[in-house]
Short mmCIF file of C-alpha atoms in Angstrom, two decimals:
data_model
loop_
_atom_site.label_atom_id
_atom_site.label_comp_id
_atom_site.label_asym_id
_atom_site.label_seq_id
_atom_site.Cartn_x
_atom_site.Cartn_y
_atom_site.Cartn_z
CA ALA V 28 36.42 6.98 3.99
CA GLN V 29 33.64 5.81 6.26
CA SER V 30 30.56 4.00 5.16
CA VAL V 31 27.40 2.33 6.47
CA ALA V 32 25.42 -0.49 4.85
CA GLN V 33 21.83 -1.41 5.65
CA PRO V 34 21.35 -4.50 3.53
CA GLU V 35 17.63 -4.63 3.84
CA ASP V 36 15.37 -2.02 2.14
CA GLN V 37 12.41 -3.26 4.12
CA VAL V 38 11.68 -5.49 7.05
CA ASN V 39 8.27 -6.85 7.64
CA VAL V 40 7.27 -8.23 11.04
CA ALA V 41 4.14 -9.15 12.86
CA GLU V 42 3.17 -7.15 15.95
CA GLY V 43 4.52 -8.79 19.05
CA ASN V 44 7.44 -10.52 17.27
CA PRO V 45 11.08 -9.67 17.62
CA LEU V 46 12.36 -6.94 15.24
CA THR V 47 15.92 -6.77 13.95
CA VAL V 48 17.33 -4.10 11.61
CA LYS V 49 20.79 -4.86 10.31
CA CYS V 50 23.67 -2.51 10.02
CA THR V 51 27.39 -2.84 9.21
CA TYR V 52 29.97 -0.05 9.06
CA SER V 53 33.46 0.83 7.90
CA VAL V 54 35.53 3.50 9.54
CA SER V 55 39.26 4.07 10.02
CA GLY V 56 39.27 5.07 13.68
CA ASN V 57 37.06 4.18 16.56
CA PRO V 58 33.39 3.93 15.49
CA TYR V 59 30.76 6.23 17.09
CA LEU V 60 27.54 4.55 15.95
CA PHE V 61 23.98 5.82 16.00
CA TRP V 62 20.45 4.84 15.23
CA TYR V 63 17.81 7.22 14.12
CA VAL V 64 14.11 6.81 13.22
CA GLN V 65 12.20 8.92 10.75
CA TYR V 66 8.42 9.16 10.41
CA PRO V 67 6.85 10.46 7.27
CA ASN V 68 7.60 14.12 6.50
CA ARG V 69 9.47 14.50 9.75
CA GLY V 70 13.14 14.86 10.85
CA LEU V 71 15.17 12.14 12.37
CA GLN V 72 14.63 11.08 16.03
CA PHE V 73 17.67 9.83 17.96
CA LEU V 74 17.19 6.34 19.31
CA LEU V 75 20.54 5.18 20.77
CA LYS V 76 24.32 5.48 20.40
CA TYR V 77 27.46 3.50 20.99
CA ILE V 78 30.59 5.41 21.85
CA THR V 79 32.46 3.09 24.23
CA GLY V 80 31.85 0.66 27.01
CA ASP V 81 29.20 -2.09 27.15
CA ASN V 82 28.58 -3.56 23.71
CA LEU V 83 24.84 -3.77 24.31
CA VAL V 84 23.22 -0.33 24.19
CA LYS V 85 19.71 0.40 25.33
CA GLY V 86 17.82 3.27 23.86
CA SER V 87 14.43 4.91 23.58
CA TYR V 88 11.06 3.12 23.07
CA GLY V 89 12.49 -0.30 24.06
CA PHE V 90 15.05 -0.42 21.28
CA GLU V 91 18.59 -1.76 21.79
CA ALA V 92 21.54 -2.44 19.68
CA GLU V 93 24.60 -4.63 19.96
CA PHE V 94 28.01 -3.40 18.92
CA ASN V 95 30.11 -6.18 17.38
CA LYS V 96 33.69 -5.09 16.59
CA SER V 97 34.74 -8.23 14.89
CA GLN V 98 31.80 -8.27 12.52
CA THR V 99 31.71 -4.45 12.27
CA SER V 100 28.06 -4.54 12.92
CA PHE V 101 25.56 -2.59 15.04
CA HIS V 102 22.19 -4.25 14.57
CA LEU V 103 19.09 -2.64 16.06
CA LYS V 104 16.70 -4.90 17.97
CA LYS V 105 13.41 -4.71 19.70
CA PRO V 106 11.99 -7.85 21.50
CA SER V 107 8.31 -7.14 20.73
CA ALA V 108 7.48 -4.88 17.82
CA LEU V 109 4.58 -2.41 17.81
CA VAL V 110 2.49 -1.24 14.83
CA SER V 111 3.66 2.30 15.86
CA ASP V 112 7.32 1.27 15.22
CA SER V 113 6.57 1.24 11.56
CA ALA V 114 8.90 3.88 10.15
CA LEU V 115 12.26 4.46 8.35
CA TYR V 116 15.37 3.60 10.36
CA PHE V 117 18.82 4.97 9.72
CA CYS V 118 22.09 3.68 11.01
CA ALA V 119 24.91 6.25 11.08
CA VAL V 120 28.65 6.16 11.92
CA ARG V 121 31.20 8.87 12.74
CA ASP V 122 34.95 8.44 13.07
CA GLY V 123 35.96 8.92 16.75
CA ASN V 124 39.36 10.27 15.70
CA ARG V 125 38.93 14.07 15.87
CA ALA V 126 41.20 14.59 12.89
CA ALA V 127 38.74 12.87 10.72
CA GLY V 128 36.21 15.62 11.27
CA ASN V 129 32.61 15.69 12.52
CA LYS V 130 30.96 14.07 9.54
CA LEU V 131 28.17 11.61 10.24
CA THR V 132 27.65 9.13 7.44
CA PHE V 133 24.23 7.50 7.12
CA GLY V 134 23.14 4.15 5.71
CA GLY V 135 20.52 3.98 3.00
CA GLY V 136 17.77 3.40 5.53
CA THR V 137 15.47 0.43 6.21
CA ARG V 138 11.75 0.63 6.14
CA VAL V 139 10.10 -1.27 8.92
CA LEU V 140 6.45 -2.38 8.54
CA VAL V 141 4.79 -3.92 11.59
CA LYS V 142 1.51 -5.65 10.74
CA PRO V 143 -1.19 -6.04 13.33
CA GLY C 9 15.67 18.80 25.99
CA ALA C 10 17.77 19.05 22.84
CA VAL C 11 15.03 20.42 20.52
CA VAL C 12 15.80 21.65 17.06
CA SER C 13 13.22 23.67 15.11
CA GLN C 14 13.05 24.51 11.40
CA HIS C 15 11.08 27.31 9.78
CA PRO C 16 9.20 27.04 7.50
CA SER C 17 8.04 23.44 7.53
CA TRP C 18 7.08 23.71 3.87
CA VAL C 19 7.45 26.35 1.18
CA ILE C 20 6.46 26.71 -2.45
CA CYS C 21 8.32 29.29 -4.54
CA LYS C 22 8.64 30.24 -8.17
CA SER C 23 11.71 29.42 -10.25
CA GLY C 24 14.30 32.09 -9.97
CA THR C 25 13.49 33.27 -6.53
CA SER C 26 15.40 32.74 -3.26
CA VAL C 27 14.28 30.90 -0.23
CA LYS C 28 15.56 31.11 3.39
CA ILE C 29 15.18 28.24 5.79
CA GLU C 30 15.92 28.70 9.54
CA CYS C 31 17.29 26.23 11.94
CA ARG C 32 17.27 26.89 15.66
CA SER C 33 18.45 25.01 18.65
CA LEU C 34 15.81 25.81 21.27
CA ASP C 35 17.35 24.65 24.60
CA PHE C 36 21.04 24.20 23.98
CA GLN C 37 23.89 26.02 22.26
CA ALA C 38 24.77 24.56 18.95
CA THR C 39 28.44 24.94 18.24
CA THR C 40 28.13 22.93 14.98
CA MET C 41 25.11 22.71 12.69
CA PHE C 42 24.67 20.47 9.65
CA TRP C 43 22.47 20.79 6.60
CA TYR C 44 21.24 17.77 4.84
CA ARG C 45 19.15 17.08 1.72
CA GLN C 46 16.89 14.04 1.40
CA PHE C 47 15.29 12.88 -1.80
CA PRO C 48 12.11 10.71 -1.66
CA LYS C 49 12.78 7.26 -0.27
CA GLN C 50 16.50 7.99 -0.05
CA SER C 51 19.03 8.60 2.65
CA LEU C 52 20.23 12.01 3.94
CA MET C 53 23.11 13.62 2.00
CA LEU C 54 25.24 15.97 3.91
CA MET C 55 25.46 19.38 2.20
CA ALA C 56 27.53 21.47 4.60
CA THR C 57 28.80 21.78 8.09
CA SER C 58 28.92 25.14 9.87
CA ASN C 59 30.50 26.24 13.14
CA GLU C 60 29.30 29.35 14.76
CA GLY C 61 31.07 32.34 13.53
CA SER C 62 32.95 30.57 10.83
CA LYS C 63 32.43 29.91 7.13
CA ALA C 64 30.53 26.75 6.28
CA THR C 65 32.37 23.70 4.95
CA TYR C 66 30.67 22.38 1.85
CA GLU C 67 30.61 18.79 0.69
CA GLN C 68 31.93 18.03 -2.73
CA GLY C 69 29.49 18.77 -5.48
CA VAL C 70 27.42 21.31 -3.38
CA GLU C 71 27.43 24.82 -4.84
CA LYS C 72 28.29 27.25 -2.03
CA ASP C 73 27.11 30.23 -4.11
CA LYS C 74 23.71 28.60 -4.57
CA PHE C 75 23.20 27.26 -1.04
CA LEU C 76 24.25 30.07 1.24
CA ILE C 77 24.74 29.05 4.90
CA ASN C 78 24.99 31.38 7.77
CA HIS C 79 25.60 30.36 11.37
CA ALA C 80 25.70 33.68 13.11
CA SER C 81 24.80 32.59 16.61
CA LEU C 82 24.96 29.56 18.78
CA THR C 83 21.29 28.86 18.30
CA LEU C 84 20.60 29.89 14.69
CA SER C 85 21.75 28.77 11.24
CA THR C 86 20.13 29.59 7.98
CA LEU C 87 20.18 28.01 4.60
CA THR C 88 19.30 30.30 1.54
CA VAL C 89 18.57 28.63 -1.77
CA THR C 90 19.37 31.35 -4.24
CA SER C 91 17.74 31.47 -7.74
CA ALA C 92 15.91 28.23 -6.98
CA HIS C 93 15.05 25.79 -9.84
CA PRO C 94 12.68 22.88 -9.88
CA GLU C 95 15.60 20.43 -9.45
CA ASP C 96 16.19 22.03 -6.02
CA SER C 97 12.86 20.81 -4.72
CA SER C 98 13.64 18.44 -1.85
CA PHE C 99 13.35 17.87 1.82
CA TYR C 100 16.01 19.91 3.63
CA ILE C 101 16.91 18.83 7.24
CA CYS C 102 19.19 20.56 9.64
CA SER C 103 20.84 19.14 12.71
CA ALA C 104 22.82 20.49 15.62
CA ARG C 105 25.41 19.34 18.04
CA GLY C 106 26.34 21.04 21.25
CA SER C 107 29.53 21.63 23.07
CA SER C 108 28.50 19.77 26.12
CA GLY C 109 30.40 16.66 25.23
CA ARG C 110 27.45 14.81 23.91
CA TYR C 111 28.06 12.96 20.66
CA GLU C 112 24.68 12.74 18.97
CA GLN C 113 23.21 15.27 16.62
CA TYR C 114 19.66 16.41 17.05
CA PHE C 115 17.63 16.89 13.93
CA GLY C 116 15.04 19.50 12.98
CA PRO C 117 11.62 18.42 11.59
CA GLY C 118 12.74 19.27 8.05
CA THR C 119 11.51 21.69 5.35
CA ARG C 120 9.94 20.57 2.17
CA LEU C 121 10.79 22.94 -0.69
CA THR C 122 8.85 22.81 -3.88
CA VAL C 123 10.06 25.05 -6.79
CA THR C 124 7.52 25.58 -9.47
#
């Protein structure tokens, strides 16, 4: 079974400071990893993904994430946070082994609050 | 590109009635569509996966006779909540994935269902 853990329910950061949202995963096959952001009463917006290749992945709105196989982590980062980055962030994993199916498993979500 | 729409965005219905939610991929063909349910301040729970022209695959614990899913075309999937009860009140989100080789799912804006 695959799973995702986001250890922090909420992250508070001052505007202009670096932002990190933590994510660890467990999957049998090769991990396909994703980050999504959700604003209130809205669906999820795709930020970035890791499938293969360079461990550092750059995505939308200045976000990036680093895949660390040994630590089974995929932390989301932004060098300088904006107030508009305040939202709910979800990490997700899918097993790259086709026999495992198409199921995307989400973490519990981390609420980010960026204060001016 | 990769836009997914949902209709309606919110709906209020009386207990015992049925409600249909539509999910459309606007600019790509969605070979696979997913339906999720999200409770307040919680993560997304996968309800079912549907492939165009095939019967949906429901997750354990999801009543297939209560949550009817139809994926009749490559751009449209519908979720019908039959004989709705107040405990069915929730935020329902669909997502779609195309056949172009891209790995990420694209999410609709969600539908908030309130059963009175």
